[in-house]
Amino acid sequence: MITLDSFLSQGEAVAALIQDVRGGRAPHAMVLTGMPGVGKRTLARLLACAFLCRGEGVKPCLQCKGCRRVLSGSHPDLLTPSAGEKERTVKVDHLREIIHALSMHAAEGGERVVLLENAQRMTPQAQNALLKSLEEPDGSTRFLLTASGDTGLLPTVRSRCRVVRVPPWPLEEVQRELQSRGVAADSARELAILSGGSLGLAIAMQEDADFLKLRTLCEGTFFSLRSPRDVPEASARLRDCREDADEILSVAEQRAREYLLYAMDAGPEPVAIAETRCHSSWLHASPRALENVLSAVIDAQRYRASNVSWQAIAETLLYTISEEIVLWQP
């Protein structure tokens, strides 16, 4: 079972935030960023438990009524927007209940937590609606936001929050967690490598064979281009994947970040699978080229939210990659 202590090894910034929360020194607003699957949502929920825990000793106890209701999403002082999981944006209308509740006392008279997962989905109008509460905290309300990537949140929102990047999990930790779930050691090791330190991705691949197929498809298209001449074939392979486009782009973003961190001497060497035909070219790409690719992936995600044709989005991204990642020869 993943607990708050499980995240103490996830870098100094994460450990410091946990210690501050437990020591009563938590900031009023926090943004947890990082690639998909590193546990931002889980960490945010556990921090919410710590704020609303009614147990004794180290918080959260995960046993008291407060913790159980937070984990089930039924705590009256855990405020979340009404937007559904499949809605691409969170609008002002989705936040009206939260904004109204913030003008009143907490239901149980203690602290309350505003939890905004995937906060990058909030429209600028929705983010501006929260600014007053962020600027004038009442002392008993904590804001917990999660966001994939570093874009999407207005600078005015970010500047009023403590931004903490949740790094990828060590491969050994991912493997250990998978084995605790009954996965054989060899399979757990392979999934840990494929996940690139994303525990959520590793679990998803283990539980859903289709997810692994999407990862393989992403590697065999976006990360296997030898020249612009390969784009039509890769585009054809992606044509019928419109329903899975968001997941494919999430994997592409994660992988592009891995290569960029490696190019900047800020991360380990990314691991390739059999379908990654241009691994060496990505390893030898310049940081500037990788930044351009990552920016193109983020643009593609934004276009998806605007209902642009998936085929047009995929081809644009493929051509950008084919131009930036030049085939490397030893």
PDB file of N, CA, C and O in Angstrom, residues 79-81 90 95 98 114-120 122 130 143-147:
ATOM      1  N   LEU A  79     -13.223  19.777  -1.192  1.00  0.00           N
ATOM      2  CA  LEU A  79     -13.951  20.451  -2.268  1.00  0.00           C
ATOM      3  C   LEU A  79     -13.283  20.173  -3.602  1.00  0.00           C
ATOM      4  O   LEU A  79     -12.096  20.449  -3.789  1.00  0.00           O
ATOM      5  N   THR A  80     -14.029  19.628  -4.528  1.00  0.00           N
ATOM      6  CA  THR A  80     -13.528  19.329  -5.864  1.00  0.00           C
ATOM      7  C   THR A  80     -14.508  19.860  -6.900  1.00  0.00           C
ATOM      8  O   THR A  80     -15.712  19.968  -6.630  1.00  0.00           O
ATOM      9  N   PRO A  81     -14.017  20.218  -8.108  1.00  0.00           N
ATOM     10  CA  PRO A  81     -14.924  20.754  -9.137  1.00  0.00           C
ATOM     11  C   PRO A  81     -15.882  19.700  -9.645  1.00  0.00           C
ATOM     12  O   PRO A  81     -15.613  18.493  -9.560  1.00  0.00           O
ATOM     13  N   VAL A  90     -12.082  22.586 -17.498  1.00  0.00           N
ATOM     14  CA  VAL A  90     -12.823  22.912 -16.279  1.00  0.00           C
ATOM     15  C   VAL A  90     -13.168  24.389 -16.357  1.00  0.00           C
ATOM     16  O   VAL A  90     -12.283  25.245 -16.383  1.00  0.00           O
ATOM     17  N   LEU A  95     -16.732  25.434 -11.042  1.00  0.00           N
ATOM     18  CA  LEU A  95     -16.127  25.860  -9.780  1.00  0.00           C
ATOM     19  C   LEU A  95     -17.091  26.646  -8.889  1.00  0.00           C
ATOM     20  O   LEU A  95     -16.714  27.048  -7.789  1.00  0.00           O
ATOM     21  N   ILE A  98     -17.545  25.407  -5.360  1.00  0.00           N
ATOM     22  CA  ILE A  98     -16.350  25.625  -4.549  1.00  0.00           C
ATOM     23  C   ILE A  98     -16.256  27.082  -4.121  1.00  0.00           C
ATOM     24  O   ILE A  98     -16.010  27.392  -2.953  1.00  0.00           O
ATOM     25  N   VAL A 114      -9.258  22.271  -0.921  1.00  0.00           N
ATOM     26  CA  VAL A 114      -9.722  22.394  -2.301  1.00  0.00           C
ATOM     27  C   VAL A 114      -8.765  21.571  -3.148  1.00  0.00           C
ATOM     28  O   VAL A 114      -7.573  21.868  -3.234  1.00  0.00           O
ATOM     29  N   LEU A 115      -9.270  20.514  -3.744  1.00  0.00           N
ATOM     30  CA  LEU A 115      -8.447  19.610  -4.545  1.00  0.00           C
ATOM     31  C   LEU A 115      -8.797  19.788  -6.024  1.00  0.00           C
ATOM     32  O   LEU A 115      -9.915  19.516  -6.446  1.00  0.00           O
ATOM     33  N   LEU A 116      -7.817  20.230  -6.788  1.00  0.00           N
ATOM     34  CA  LEU A 116      -8.020  20.475  -8.221  1.00  0.00           C
ATOM     35  C   LEU A 116      -7.038  19.613  -9.002  1.00  0.00           C
ATOM     36  O   LEU A 116      -5.880  19.995  -9.197  1.00  0.00           O
ATOM     37  N   GLU A 117      -7.485  18.429  -9.415  1.00  0.00           N
ATOM     38  CA  GLU A 117      -6.630  17.532 -10.189  1.00  0.00           C
ATOM     39  C   GLU A 117      -6.656  17.945 -11.656  1.00  0.00           C
ATOM     40  O   GLU A 117      -7.665  18.406 -12.162  1.00  0.00           O
ATOM     41  N   ASN A 118      -5.510  17.749 -12.328  1.00  0.00           N
ATOM     42  CA  ASN A 118      -5.380  18.178 -13.732  1.00  0.00           C
ATOM     43  C   ASN A 118      -5.754  19.647 -13.866  1.00  0.00           C
ATOM     44  O   ASN A 118      -6.569  20.026 -14.712  1.00  0.00           O
ATOM     45  N   ALA A 119      -5.152  20.455 -13.009  1.00  0.00           N
ATOM     46  CA  ALA A 119      -5.508  21.876 -12.965  1.00  0.00           C
ATOM     47  C   ALA A 119      -5.210  22.594 -14.274  1.00  0.00           C
ATOM     48  O   ALA A 119      -5.768  23.668 -14.529  1.00  0.00           O
ATOM     49  N   GLN A 120      -4.339  22.011 -15.106  1.00  0.00           N
ATOM     50  CA  GLN A 120      -4.058  22.636 -16.394  1.00  0.00           C
ATOM     51  C   GLN A 120      -5.273  22.635 -17.305  1.00  0.00           C
ATOM     52  O   GLN A 120      -5.303  23.336 -18.309  1.00  0.00           O
ATOM     53  N   MET A 122      -8.136  23.771 -16.373  1.00  0.00           N
ATOM     54  CA  MET A 122      -8.977  24.927 -16.057  1.00  0.00           C
ATOM     55  C   MET A 122      -8.811  26.010 -17.113  1.00  0.00           C
ATOM     56  O   MET A 122      -7.692  26.332 -17.520  1.00  0.00           O
ATOM     57  N   LEU A 130     -10.428  31.772  -9.140  1.00  0.00           N
ATOM     58  CA  LEU A 130      -9.812  31.284  -7.906  1.00  0.00           C
ATOM     59  C   LEU A 130      -8.767  32.237  -7.323  1.00  0.00           C
ATOM     60  O   LEU A 130      -8.341  32.071  -6.189  1.00  0.00           O
ATOM     61  N   PHE A 143      -5.166  24.647  -0.629  1.00  0.00           N
ATOM     62  CA  PHE A 143      -5.389  24.382  -2.042  1.00  0.00           C
ATOM     63  C   PHE A 143      -4.342  23.383  -2.523  1.00  0.00           C
ATOM     64  O   PHE A 143      -3.137  23.618  -2.387  1.00  0.00           O
ATOM     65  N   LEU A 144      -4.816  22.272  -3.082  1.00  0.00           N
ATOM     66  CA  LEU A 144      -3.936  21.248  -3.641  1.00  0.00           C
ATOM     67  C   LEU A 144      -4.246  21.102  -5.128  1.00  0.00           C
ATOM     68  O   LEU A 144      -5.343  20.689  -5.500  1.00  0.00           O
ATOM     69  N   LEU A 145      -3.289  21.474  -5.969  1.00  0.00           N
ATOM     70  CA  LEU A 145      -3.467  21.389  -7.413  1.00  0.00           C
ATOM     71  C   LEU A 145      -2.463  20.390  -7.981  1.00  0.00           C
ATOM     72  O   LEU A 145      -1.324  20.315  -7.513  1.00  0.00           O
ATOM     73  N   THR A 146      -2.881  19.619  -8.960  1.00  0.00           N
ATOM     74  CA  THR A 146      -1.957  18.765  -9.697  1.00  0.00           C
ATOM     75  C   THR A 146      -2.000  19.175 -11.156  1.00  0.00           C
ATOM     76  O   THR A 146      -3.036  19.604 -11.663  1.00  0.00           O
ATOM     77  N   ALA A 147      -0.853  19.052 -11.826  1.00  0.00           N
ATOM     78  CA  ALA A 147      -0.785  19.453 -13.227  1.00  0.00           C
ATOM     79  C   ALA A 147       0.299  18.652 -13.929  1.00  0.00           C
ATOM     80  O   ALA A 147       1.392  18.471 -13.387  1.00  0.00           O
TER      81      ALA A 147
END
